[in-house]
Tab-separated table of C-alpha atoms in Angstrom:
chain	number	residue	atom	x	y	z
A	1	MET	CA	-0.084	0.067	0.049
A	2	ALA	CA	2.790	2.354	0.840
A	3	LEU	CA	4.791	1.592	-2.350
A	4	CYS	CA	1.439	2.383	-4.453
A	5	SER	CA	1.246	6.013	-2.498
A	6	ARG	CA	4.704	6.253	-3.364
A	7	GLY	CA	4.410	5.291	-6.512
A	8	HIS	CA	1.523	7.831	-7.622
A	9	ALA	CA	3.007	10.321	-5.240
A	10	LEU	CA	6.461	10.105	-8.012
A	11	LYS	CA	3.867	10.068	-10.900
A	12	ALA	CA	2.587	13.621	-9.866
A	13	THR	CA	5.940	15.087	-8.894
A	14	LEU	CA	7.382	14.147	-12.280
A	15	LEU	CA	3.929	15.681	-13.911
A	16	VAL	CA	4.397	18.960	-12.232
A	17	ALA	CA	7.823	19.203	-12.954
A	18	PHE	CA	7.153	18.345	-16.613
A	19	LEU	CA	4.201	21.117	-16.952
A	20	LEU	CA	6.478	23.553	-15.402
A	21	ILE	CA	9.329	22.877	-17.718
A	22	LEU	CA	6.816	23.302	-20.879
A	23	LEU	CA	4.991	26.458	-19.285
A	24	ASN	CA	8.600	27.701	-19.015
A	25	LEU	CA	9.705	26.768	-22.416
A	26	LEU	CA	6.397	28.582	-23.520
A	27	GLY	CA	7.360	31.726	-21.646
A	28	SER	CA	10.901	31.951	-22.835
A	29	ARG	CA	9.980	31.502	-26.193
A	30	ARG	CA	7.665	35.048	-26.016
A	31	ASP	CA	9.860	36.858	-24.250
A	32	THR	CA	12.655	36.407	-26.651
A	33	ALA	CA	10.964	37.065	-29.946
A	34	PRO	CA	13.026	39.476	-32.056
A	35	MET	CA	12.549	42.602	-31.934
A	36	SER	CA	12.610	44.768	-35.319
A	37	ALA	CA	15.923	47.281	-35.016
A	38	THR	CA	14.077	49.483	-37.435
A	39	GLN	CA	10.732	49.815	-35.738
A	40	TRP	CA	9.003	52.900	-37.233
A	41	PRO	CA	9.267	55.898	-35.085
A	42	LYS	CA	5.135	57.401	-33.698
A	43	ARG	CA	4.118	60.091	-33.011
A	44	THR	CA	3.452	60.578	-29.274
A	45	ARG	CA	2.467	63.483	-28.720
A	46	PRO	CA	-1.362	64.187	-28.953
A	47	SER	CA	-2.183	66.638	-31.687
A	48	PRO	CA	-3.767	69.885	-31.182
A	49	ASP	CA	-6.927	70.645	-32.278
A	50	SER	CA	-7.056	72.307	-35.722
A	51	GLY	CA	-10.719	73.244	-35.058
A	52	GLY	CA	-12.927	74.284	-38.219
A	53	GLN	CA	-13.964	72.320	-41.348
A	54	LEU	CA	-11.919	69.664	-42.924
A	55	GLN	CA	-10.190	71.774	-45.808
A	56	HIS	CA	-9.603	70.486	-49.401
A	57	THR	CA	-7.514	73.090	-50.826
A	58	GLN	CA	-6.472	72.344	-54.120
A	59	PRO	CA	-3.002	73.668	-55.208
A	60	GLN	CA	-3.013	77.259	-57.387
A	61	GLN	CA	-1.659	77.802	-60.224
A	62	THR	CA	-1.492	81.802	-61.201
A	63	ALA	CA	0.102	83.198	-63.837
A	64	SER	CA	-0.272	86.242	-62.524
A	65	ASN	CA	1.293	88.272	-59.423
A	66	GLN	CA	-0.874	88.129	-56.140
A	67	THR	CA	-0.790	90.813	-53.321
A	68	ILE	CA	-1.438	89.345	-49.807
A	69	PRO	CA	-4.529	91.052	-48.357
A	70	GLY	CA	-4.282	93.950	-46.449
A	71	GLN	CA	-0.952	94.794	-47.519
A	72	SER	CA	-0.444	97.624	-49.915
A	73	ASN	CA	0.815	97.134	-53.488
A	74	ASN	CA	3.423	99.824	-54.239
A	75	GLN	CA	5.804	97.865	-55.667
A	76	THR	CA	7.585	100.042	-58.365
A	77	GLY	CA	10.291	97.384	-59.749
A	78	PRO	CA	9.887	94.517	-61.825
A	79	PRO	CA	5.841	92.182	-61.722
A	80	ASP	CA	7.617	89.532	-59.965
A	81	LEU	CA	9.396	91.407	-57.398
A	82	LEU	CA	8.626	92.351	-54.040
A	83	ASN	CA	9.725	95.689	-52.546
A	84	GLY	CA	9.175	97.081	-49.137
A	85	THR	CA	9.726	97.752	-46.004
A	86	ALA	CA	10.938	95.584	-42.984
A	87	THR	CA	12.301	96.046	-39.877
A	88	SER	CA	13.841	93.477	-37.097
A	89	GLY	CA	13.855	94.822	-33.549
A	90	ALA	CA	14.893	98.423	-34.422
A	91	VAL	CA	15.523	98.704	-37.979
A	92	ALA	CA	13.570	99.004	-40.739
A	93	ALA	CA	13.845	97.453	-43.995
A	94	THR	CA	14.083	100.055	-46.421
A	95	LYS	CA	13.662	99.054	-50.519
A	96	SER	CA	16.240	97.719	-53.049
A	97	THR	CA	16.389	96.360	-56.178
A	98	THR	CA	17.300	93.110	-57.906
A	99	PRO	CA	17.628	89.264	-56.291
A	100	LYS	CA	20.438	87.307	-56.675
A	101	GLY	CA	21.946	83.371	-57.027
A	102	HIS	CA	21.270	80.703	-53.951
A	103	ASN	CA	22.723	79.318	-50.789
A	104	GLU	CA	25.199	78.075	-48.520
A	105	THR	CA	24.848	75.390	-46.391
A	106	GLN	CA	26.797	73.181	-43.457
A	107	GLN	CA	26.539	69.321	-42.273
A	108	PRO	CA	26.409	67.992	-39.439
A	109	PRO	CA	25.445	64.289	-39.136
A	110	ALA	CA	25.731	60.942	-37.368
A	111	GLU	CA	25.054	58.658	-35.259
A	112	GLU	CA	23.177	57.902	-31.453
A	113	GLY	CA	21.727	54.573	-29.826
A	114	VAL	CA	18.448	53.547	-30.103
A	115	ALA	CA	17.881	54.953	-26.858
A	116	ALA	CA	18.267	58.238	-27.993
A	117	ALA	CA	15.017	57.800	-29.504
A	118	THR	CA	12.839	57.858	-26.928
A	119	ALA	CA	9.382	58.543	-26.823
A	120	THR	CA	9.554	62.335	-26.270
A	121	ALA	CA	12.019	62.405	-29.776
A	122	LEU	CA	9.581	60.630	-31.325
A	123	GLY	CA	6.271	62.597	-31.264
A	124	GLY	CA	4.958	65.052	-33.506
A	125	HIS	CA	4.143	68.413	-30.992
A	126	ASN	CA	1.534	71.196	-31.873
A	127	GLU	CA	1.162	74.335	-30.034
A	128	THR	CA	-1.050	76.699	-30.373
A	129	THR	CA	1.168	79.655	-31.667
A	130	LYS	CA	1.062	83.499	-32.468
A	131	ASN	CA	3.680	85.596	-33.966
A	132	SER	CA	4.396	87.963	-30.921
A	133	THR	CA	7.265	89.416	-32.964
A	134	SER	CA	7.012	93.231	-32.892
A	135	LEU	CA	8.819	93.274	-36.248
A	136	SER	CA	6.360	95.407	-38.394
A	137	ARG	CA	6.688	95.526	-42.483
A	138	THR	CA	4.393	96.974	-45.547
A	139	GLU	CA	5.104	94.979	-47.957
A	140	ASN	CA	4.096	93.432	-51.797
A	141	LEU	CA	4.010	89.678	-51.339
A	142	VAL	CA	4.660	88.581	-55.135
A	143	ASP	CA	2.858	84.846	-56.378
A	144	ASP	CA	5.386	83.322	-59.509
A	145	SER	CA	3.662	80.546	-59.079
A	146	SER	CA	3.273	79.328	-62.800
A	147	GLY	CA	4.147	75.555	-63.066
A	148	GLY	CA	3.511	73.209	-65.541
A	149	SER	CA	1.693	69.959	-64.901
A	150	GLY	CA	3.783	66.328	-65.092
A	151	ASN	CA	2.612	62.523	-64.643
A	152	VAL	CA	4.326	60.315	-61.911
A	153	SER	CA	4.614	56.636	-62.094
A	154	SER	CA	4.757	54.980	-59.219
A	155	SER	CA	7.119	51.782	-58.820
A	156	SER	CA	6.424	48.589	-57.145
A	157	ILE	CA	9.508	48.001	-55.768
A	158	SER	CA	10.301	48.456	-51.820
A	159	ILE	CA	13.132	51.005	-52.433
A	160	LYS	CA	11.521	53.778	-54.313
A	161	HIS	CA	12.480	56.938	-55.402
A	162	ARG	CA	10.534	59.700	-53.759
A	163	ASN	CA	8.941	60.983	-56.722
A	164	ASP	CA	7.572	57.600	-57.779
A	165	SER	CA	4.894	57.127	-54.750
A	166	LEU	CA	3.515	61.134	-55.439
A	167	ASP	CA	0.637	59.837	-56.886
A	168	LEU	CA	0.123	57.056	-54.708
A	169	VAL	CA	-0.843	58.942	-51.326
A	170	GLN	CA	-3.876	57.436	-49.578
A	171	THR	CA	-4.826	58.590	-46.262
A	172	GLU	CA	-7.073	56.688	-43.603
A	173	VAL	CA	-8.993	59.677	-42.161
A	174	GLY	CA	-10.244	59.316	-38.329
A	175	GLN	CA	-13.838	60.087	-37.529
A	176	ASP	CA	-12.868	63.507	-36.630
A	177	GLY	CA	-11.444	64.268	-40.154
A	178	ASN	CA	-7.435	64.630	-38.727
A	179	CYS	CA	-5.236	62.019	-40.276
A	180	PRO	CA	-4.088	59.431	-38.854
A	181	PRO	CA	-0.854	59.747	-35.406
A	182	ILE	CA	0.832	57.350	-38.209
A	183	PRO	CA	1.181	58.251	-42.131
A	184	PRO	CA	-0.051	54.935	-43.776
A	185	ASN	CA	2.066	55.580	-46.941
A	186	LEU	CA	5.786	55.109	-45.075
A	187	ASP	CA	8.704	53.254	-47.040
A	188	GLY	CA	11.415	52.980	-44.684
A	189	PRO	CA	14.841	53.123	-46.675
A	190	TYR	CA	14.603	54.618	-50.458
A	191	GLU	CA	16.967	55.657	-52.498
A	192	VAL	CA	17.408	59.936	-53.263
A	193	ASP	CA	17.797	61.218	-56.440
A	194	PRO	CA	21.248	63.392	-56.485
A	195	ALA	CA	20.698	63.965	-60.321
A	196	TYR	CA	20.605	67.479	-61.219
A	197	GLU	CA	17.733	68.378	-63.446
A	198	PRO	CA	16.898	71.988	-64.543
A	199	LEU	CA	14.263	74.190	-61.618
A	200	THR	CA	11.382	74.156	-64.212
A	201	LYS	CA	11.400	70.693	-64.940
A	202	VAL	CA	11.546	70.026	-61.279
A	203	GLU	CA	8.157	72.569	-61.191
A	204	GLN	CA	6.474	70.753	-63.931
A	205	LYS	CA	6.547	67.383	-61.765
A	206	LEU	CA	5.900	69.251	-58.432
A	207	ALA	CA	3.912	72.613	-59.021
A	208	PRO	CA	0.588	71.017	-59.333
A	209	LYS	CA	0.678	69.296	-56.327
A	210	LEU	CA	1.628	72.544	-54.423
A	211	GLN	CA	0.432	75.804	-53.576
A	212	PRO	CA	2.266	78.545	-54.451
A	213	GLY	CA	5.273	79.479	-52.235
A	214	GLY	CA	5.916	75.850	-51.742
A	215	GLN	CA	3.126	74.995	-49.626
A	216	TYR	CA	1.132	72.146	-48.860
A	217	SER	CA	-1.496	70.571	-46.721
A	218	PRO	CA	-3.143	66.840	-47.524
A	219	ARG	CA	-6.874	67.076	-49.201
A	220	GLU	CA	-7.896	64.110	-47.309
A	221	CYS	CA	-8.010	64.522	-43.908
A	222	ARG	CA	-6.517	67.561	-41.240
A	223	ALA	CA	-2.617	67.502	-40.839
A	224	HIS	CA	-1.344	67.253	-37.044
A	225	ASP	CA	1.399	69.086	-37.472
A	226	ARG	CA	2.516	72.572	-39.301
A	227	VAL	CA	5.854	73.057	-40.147
A	228	ALA	CA	8.324	75.613	-41.618
A	229	ILE	CA	11.170	74.407	-43.248
A	230	ILE	CA	13.581	76.881	-43.147
A	231	VAL	CA	16.509	76.883	-45.632
A	232	PRO	CA	19.541	79.159	-45.168
A	233	TYR	CA	20.897	79.674	-48.671
A	234	ARG	CA	23.612	81.576	-51.339
A	235	ASP	CA	25.833	80.067	-53.915
A	236	ARG	CA	23.979	76.525	-54.361
A	237	GLU	CA	22.061	77.107	-57.661
A	238	GLN	CA	23.215	73.535	-58.605
A	239	HIS	CA	21.573	72.102	-55.420
A	240	LEU	CA	18.666	73.666	-55.247
A	241	PRO	CA	16.782	71.877	-57.654
A	242	VAL	CA	18.037	68.825	-56.244
A	243	PHE	CA	16.833	69.487	-52.657
A	244	LEU	CA	13.259	70.596	-54.037
A	245	LYS	CA	12.917	67.334	-56.210
A	246	ASN	CA	13.504	65.318	-53.320
A	247	LEU	CA	12.220	66.976	-50.275
A	248	HIS	CA	8.535	67.872	-51.711
A	249	PRO	CA	8.020	64.290	-51.969
A	250	PHE	CA	9.416	63.023	-48.752
A	251	LEU	CA	7.364	65.460	-47.083
A	252	MET	CA	4.016	65.120	-49.070
A	253	LYS	CA	3.954	61.313	-47.680
A	254	GLN	CA	3.984	62.030	-44.008
A	255	GLN	CA	0.912	64.271	-43.924
A	256	ILE	CA	2.219	67.293	-42.722
A	257	GLU	CA	0.909	70.626	-43.738
A	258	TYR	CA	4.095	72.530	-44.816
A	259	GLY	CA	6.276	75.229	-46.435
A	260	VAL	CA	9.907	75.813	-47.997
A	261	TYR	CA	11.254	79.208	-47.560
A	262	ILE	CA	14.818	79.602	-49.092
A	263	VAL	CA	16.120	82.779	-46.922
A	264	GLU	CA	18.868	83.968	-49.443
A	265	GLN	CA	21.824	86.346	-48.218
A	266	ALA	CA	22.286	88.771	-50.862
A	267	ALA	CA	25.975	89.830	-51.989
A	268	GLY	CA	28.620	91.676	-49.899
A	269	SER	CA	29.390	90.369	-46.584
A	270	GLN	CA	30.434	87.064	-45.431
A	271	PHE	CA	27.888	84.192	-44.929
A	272	ASN	CA	25.338	84.466	-42.219
A	273	ARG	CA	23.891	81.166	-41.575
A	274	ALA	CA	22.699	81.550	-38.176
A	275	SER	CA	21.023	85.547	-38.877
A	276	LEU	CA	19.353	83.884	-42.050
A	277	MET	CA	17.506	81.355	-40.015
A	278	ASN	CA	16.881	83.965	-37.494
A	279	VAL	CA	15.278	85.536	-40.415
A	280	GLY	CA	13.455	82.909	-42.133
A	281	PHE	CA	12.159	82.439	-38.682
A	282	VAL	CA	10.547	85.534	-38.394
A	283	GLU	CA	9.594	85.880	-41.824
A	284	ALA	CA	7.511	82.467	-42.250
A	285	LEU	CA	5.464	83.556	-38.861
A	286	LYS	CA	4.606	86.384	-40.483
A	287	GLN	CA	2.567	84.196	-43.406
A	288	LYS	CA	1.217	81.814	-41.281
A	289	PRO	CA	0.979	80.439	-37.855
A	290	TRP	CA	3.253	77.998	-37.956
A	291	ASP	CA	4.225	75.563	-35.295
A	292	CYS	CA	7.286	73.878	-35.681
A	293	MET	CA	10.980	75.047	-37.294
A	294	VAL	CA	12.939	72.503	-39.419
A	295	PHE	CA	16.101	74.402	-40.154
A	296	HIS	CA	17.971	72.695	-43.148
A	297	ASP	CA	21.124	72.803	-44.898
A	298	VAL	CA	20.188	72.577	-48.146
A	299	ASP	CA	22.918	69.745	-49.344
A	300	LEU	CA	20.959	67.168	-47.101
A	301	LEU	CA	18.517	65.013	-48.444
A	302	PRO	CA	16.659	62.690	-45.971
A	303	MET	CA	17.088	58.522	-46.748
A	304	ASP	CA	14.462	57.417	-44.771
A	305	ASP	CA	10.738	58.725	-44.790
A	306	ARG	CA	10.227	57.396	-41.617
A	307	ASN	CA	12.458	60.509	-40.203
A	308	LEU	CA	9.027	62.697	-39.145
A	309	TYR	CA	9.842	66.230	-39.940
A	310	THR	CA	8.268	67.362	-36.546
A	311	CYS	CA	9.051	68.359	-33.512
A	312	PRO	CA	8.759	66.384	-29.991
A	313	ASP	CA	8.744	67.719	-26.211
A	314	GLN	CA	12.586	68.594	-27.038
A	315	PRO	CA	14.293	69.849	-29.390
A	316	ARG	CA	15.489	67.465	-31.912
A	317	HIS	CA	18.694	67.017	-33.928
A	318	MET	CA	17.401	65.171	-37.335
A	319	SER	CA	20.833	64.756	-39.248
A	320	VAL	CA	21.858	62.047	-37.288
A	321	ALA	CA	23.631	60.043	-39.606
A	322	VAL	CA	25.286	61.548	-42.928
A	323	ASP	CA	26.961	59.509	-45.484
A	324	THR	CA	30.316	61.972	-45.279
A	325	PHE	CA	30.780	61.593	-42.067
A	326	GLY	CA	30.568	57.102	-42.281
A	327	PHE	CA	26.789	57.427	-40.606
A	328	LYS	CA	28.001	58.334	-37.000
A	329	LEU	CA	27.494	61.031	-35.059
A	330	PRO	CA	31.042	63.393	-34.717
A	331	TYR	CA	30.211	63.855	-30.801
A	332	THR	CA	27.191	64.022	-28.684
A	333	THR	CA	26.106	67.552	-28.325
A	334	ILE	CA	25.930	68.058	-32.784
A	335	PHE	CA	22.673	69.740	-33.791
A	336	GLY	CA	23.981	71.150	-37.059
A	337	GLY	CA	22.524	70.137	-40.525
A	338	VAL	CA	19.052	69.730	-40.050
A	339	SER	CA	17.368	70.449	-36.789
A	340	ALA	CA	13.734	70.731	-35.559
A	341	MET	CA	12.141	73.025	-32.592
A	342	THR	CA	9.190	74.209	-31.879
A	343	VAL	CA	8.158	78.142	-32.275
A	344	LYS	CA	8.322	78.144	-28.076
A	345	GLN	CA	11.718	76.045	-27.742
A	346	PHE	CA	13.235	78.654	-30.461
A	347	ARG	CA	11.967	81.844	-28.255
A	348	THR	CA	12.711	80.580	-25.517
A	349	VAL	CA	16.727	80.531	-26.137
A	350	ASN	CA	16.465	83.342	-28.528
A	351	GLY	CA	17.317	82.091	-31.780
A	352	PHE	CA	20.455	81.442	-33.039
A	353	SER	CA	23.793	83.917	-32.434
A	354	ASN	CA	24.130	86.720	-35.352
A	355	SER	CA	27.839	86.808	-34.375
A	356	PHE	CA	28.968	84.094	-36.268
A	357	TRP	CA	30.496	85.001	-39.688
A	358	GLY	CA	31.908	82.380	-42.260
A	359	TRP	CA	31.447	78.791	-41.503
A	360	GLY	CA	31.042	77.253	-38.166
A	361	GLY	CA	30.233	77.281	-34.739
A	362	GLU	CA	26.535	78.837	-34.734
A	363	ASP	CA	25.185	75.065	-34.217
A	364	ASP	CA	27.455	74.401	-31.350
A	365	ASP	CA	26.300	77.625	-29.945
A	366	MET	CA	22.819	76.503	-30.144
A	367	SER	CA	23.461	73.463	-28.895
A	368	ASN	CA	24.938	75.360	-25.725
A	369	ARG	CA	21.982	77.587	-25.375
A	370	LEU	CA	19.312	74.572	-25.110
A	371	LYS	CA	21.263	73.071	-22.280
A	372	HIS	CA	21.619	76.515	-20.749
A	373	VAL	CA	18.014	76.481	-20.224
A	374	GLY	CA	17.403	73.166	-19.432
A	375	PHE	CA	16.306	71.453	-22.693
A	376	HIS	CA	18.092	68.256	-23.862
A	377	ILE	CA	18.759	67.426	-27.877
A	378	ALA	CA	16.369	64.049	-29.283
A	379	ARG	CA	17.835	62.226	-31.784
A	380	TYR	CA	15.824	59.315	-34.052
A	381	PRO	CA	18.143	56.100	-34.056
A	382	ILE	CA	20.946	55.921	-37.064
A	383	ASN	CA	18.895	53.263	-38.965
A	384	ILE	CA	16.152	55.966	-39.553
A	385	ALA	CA	17.849	59.535	-39.421
A	386	ARG	CA	20.324	59.412	-41.908
A	387	TYR	CA	21.002	61.731	-44.455
A	388	THR	CA	23.557	62.156	-48.308
A	389	MET	CA	25.468	65.145	-48.392
A	390	LEU	CA	25.845	66.615	-52.209
A	391	SER	CA	28.872	67.614	-53.008
A	392	HIS	CA	30.295	70.928	-52.579
A	393	LYS	CA	33.350	73.305	-51.935
A	394	LYS	CA	34.695	73.436	-48.365
A	395	GLU	CA	33.788	77.102	-47.056
A	396	LYS	CA	36.348	79.195	-45.283
A	397	ALA	CA	36.142	78.808	-41.421
A	398	ASN	CA	35.189	81.574	-38.981
A	399	PRO	CA	38.811	81.817	-37.587
A	400	LYS	CA	36.946	83.732	-34.408
A	401	ARG	CA	34.290	80.950	-33.960
A	402	TYR	CA	36.287	79.172	-30.903
A	403	GLU	CA	36.573	82.691	-29.383
A	404	LYS	CA	32.870	83.563	-29.888
A	405	LEU	CA	31.746	79.848	-28.101
A	406	ASN	CA	33.325	80.618	-25.155
A	407	THR	CA	31.843	83.786	-24.367
A	408	GLY	CA	28.729	83.069	-26.164
A	409	SER	CA	26.693	82.226	-22.704
A	410	LYS	CA	27.770	85.918	-22.199
A	411	ARG	CA	25.412	86.989	-25.025
A	412	PHE	CA	22.539	84.460	-24.786
A	413	ASP	CA	20.152	87.136	-23.775
A	414	SER	CA	21.349	89.507	-25.748
A	415	ASP	CA	22.407	88.339	-29.303
A	416	GLY	CA	19.764	86.671	-31.082
A	417	LEU	CA	15.969	87.593	-32.224
A	418	ASN	CA	16.208	90.494	-29.987
A	419	SER	CA	19.428	91.961	-31.897
A	420	LEU	CA	18.631	90.725	-35.266
A	421	HIS	CA	18.656	93.841	-38.098
A	422	TYR	CA	18.485	92.548	-41.797
A	423	ARG	CA	17.189	94.461	-44.799
A	424	LEU	CA	14.161	92.501	-46.715
A	425	ILE	CA	15.016	92.760	-50.384
A	426	ASN	CA	12.101	90.660	-51.713
A	427	LEU	CA	9.656	88.170	-50.630
A	428	ILE	CA	8.019	85.847	-53.656
A	429	ARG	CA	5.989	82.907	-53.688
A	430	LYS	CA	7.584	80.633	-56.275
A	431	PRO	CA	5.848	77.461	-57.190
A	432	LEU	CA	8.219	75.350	-55.089
A	433	TYR	CA	9.529	77.789	-52.226
A	434	THR	CA	8.964	81.035	-50.759
A	435	TRP	CA	12.062	82.836	-51.556
A	436	VAL	CA	13.114	85.434	-48.871
A	437	HIS	CA	15.837	87.809	-50.011
A	438	VAL	CA	17.894	89.593	-47.440
A	439	GLU	CA	20.869	91.527	-46.419
A	440	ILE	CA	22.053	91.059	-43.400
A	441	SER	CA	23.328	93.896	-41.164
A	442	PRO	CA	26.611	94.327	-39.156
A	443	GLU	CA	24.594	95.633	-36.205
A	444	SER	CA	23.011	92.410	-35.456
A	445	SER	CA	26.504	90.646	-34.202
């Protein structure tokens, strides 16, 4: 009898042990299921209520020049130019004449661990913004928006040119009419097109899909984000068409409302990239209540459309991994190339310093400003925030940039948006972008 009981007890023990082992194995398999290293970023911040009716705005094709309502039409120059007055800080912008060539830029790239792409770094940001700038201006805003039509073909391969999927954008619309938090038509990595094409040819392809001034908003749903792309520019005529033909299709797929501003410095003085970005910020907000600003070098092309051009809770360095830097981050505090800040964040740090003439230093100074007020730099993972850099001649470095950086903290409150002086020469809404032509005053320094 005792032997029988022991036998049953032994069998019960073995059965329990077997079940425990089986459960452990099943749990282990679940825990070790592979996680994709290339998971797509999601907007994590709640989007603001855009309010109002869902608008279906058709691209506007305008053969004649248009003047912004409420602004005087006292234009005296050629019909496609806008001459007017602009004041920044205490300086009034006086009239001037012709436009000139195009841009400059700088690089920054990089890499940062996947941990850097935290939830706060991945979200779309929105806040109600008001143009509280005290600057005043009377101007004629001209539309130069005649653009041809072009047929865009689609590609069935997984790696696509941006233009291939222009006509394939499908939108899932929520019950409230808002675009979905995650754009549904992202491809991830794709092949950029660095080949030069005349600007007129690029306009034929893209202008029918855009509003005058290079602005866009999805027609099928209400965008979560209003983003101004600010591009400091001078003497980069070969880069501009390549930049525009790659960037516009990239941004359209992200279902954001956006506008591209090419801010060109007039000849006659050293290039001041930081001041041009300050000017772009001020002038863009005069046109529309943008809530997110992306500052973008004209020679950098994004390589993955999951790199969302939105603003999270913290300032975001976008160009983390650039091909010319071996797709690695040169140093952890870098903030150059492509960066994104909300209007509130940019005003909190008083914008960029106006003291950096020539190449280098202004982005590191901005990094110091962000740290000074308690922000940290957010980044996407290096497998998403990838860029290719267009070849260009190396710019002459600013020999005083390190001295300016070392003493920068003394000027954070006095050198920036509140000390910006410039003269607005022209502001024209072209088919693919809004051209802001300015002369930067040395008094800004």
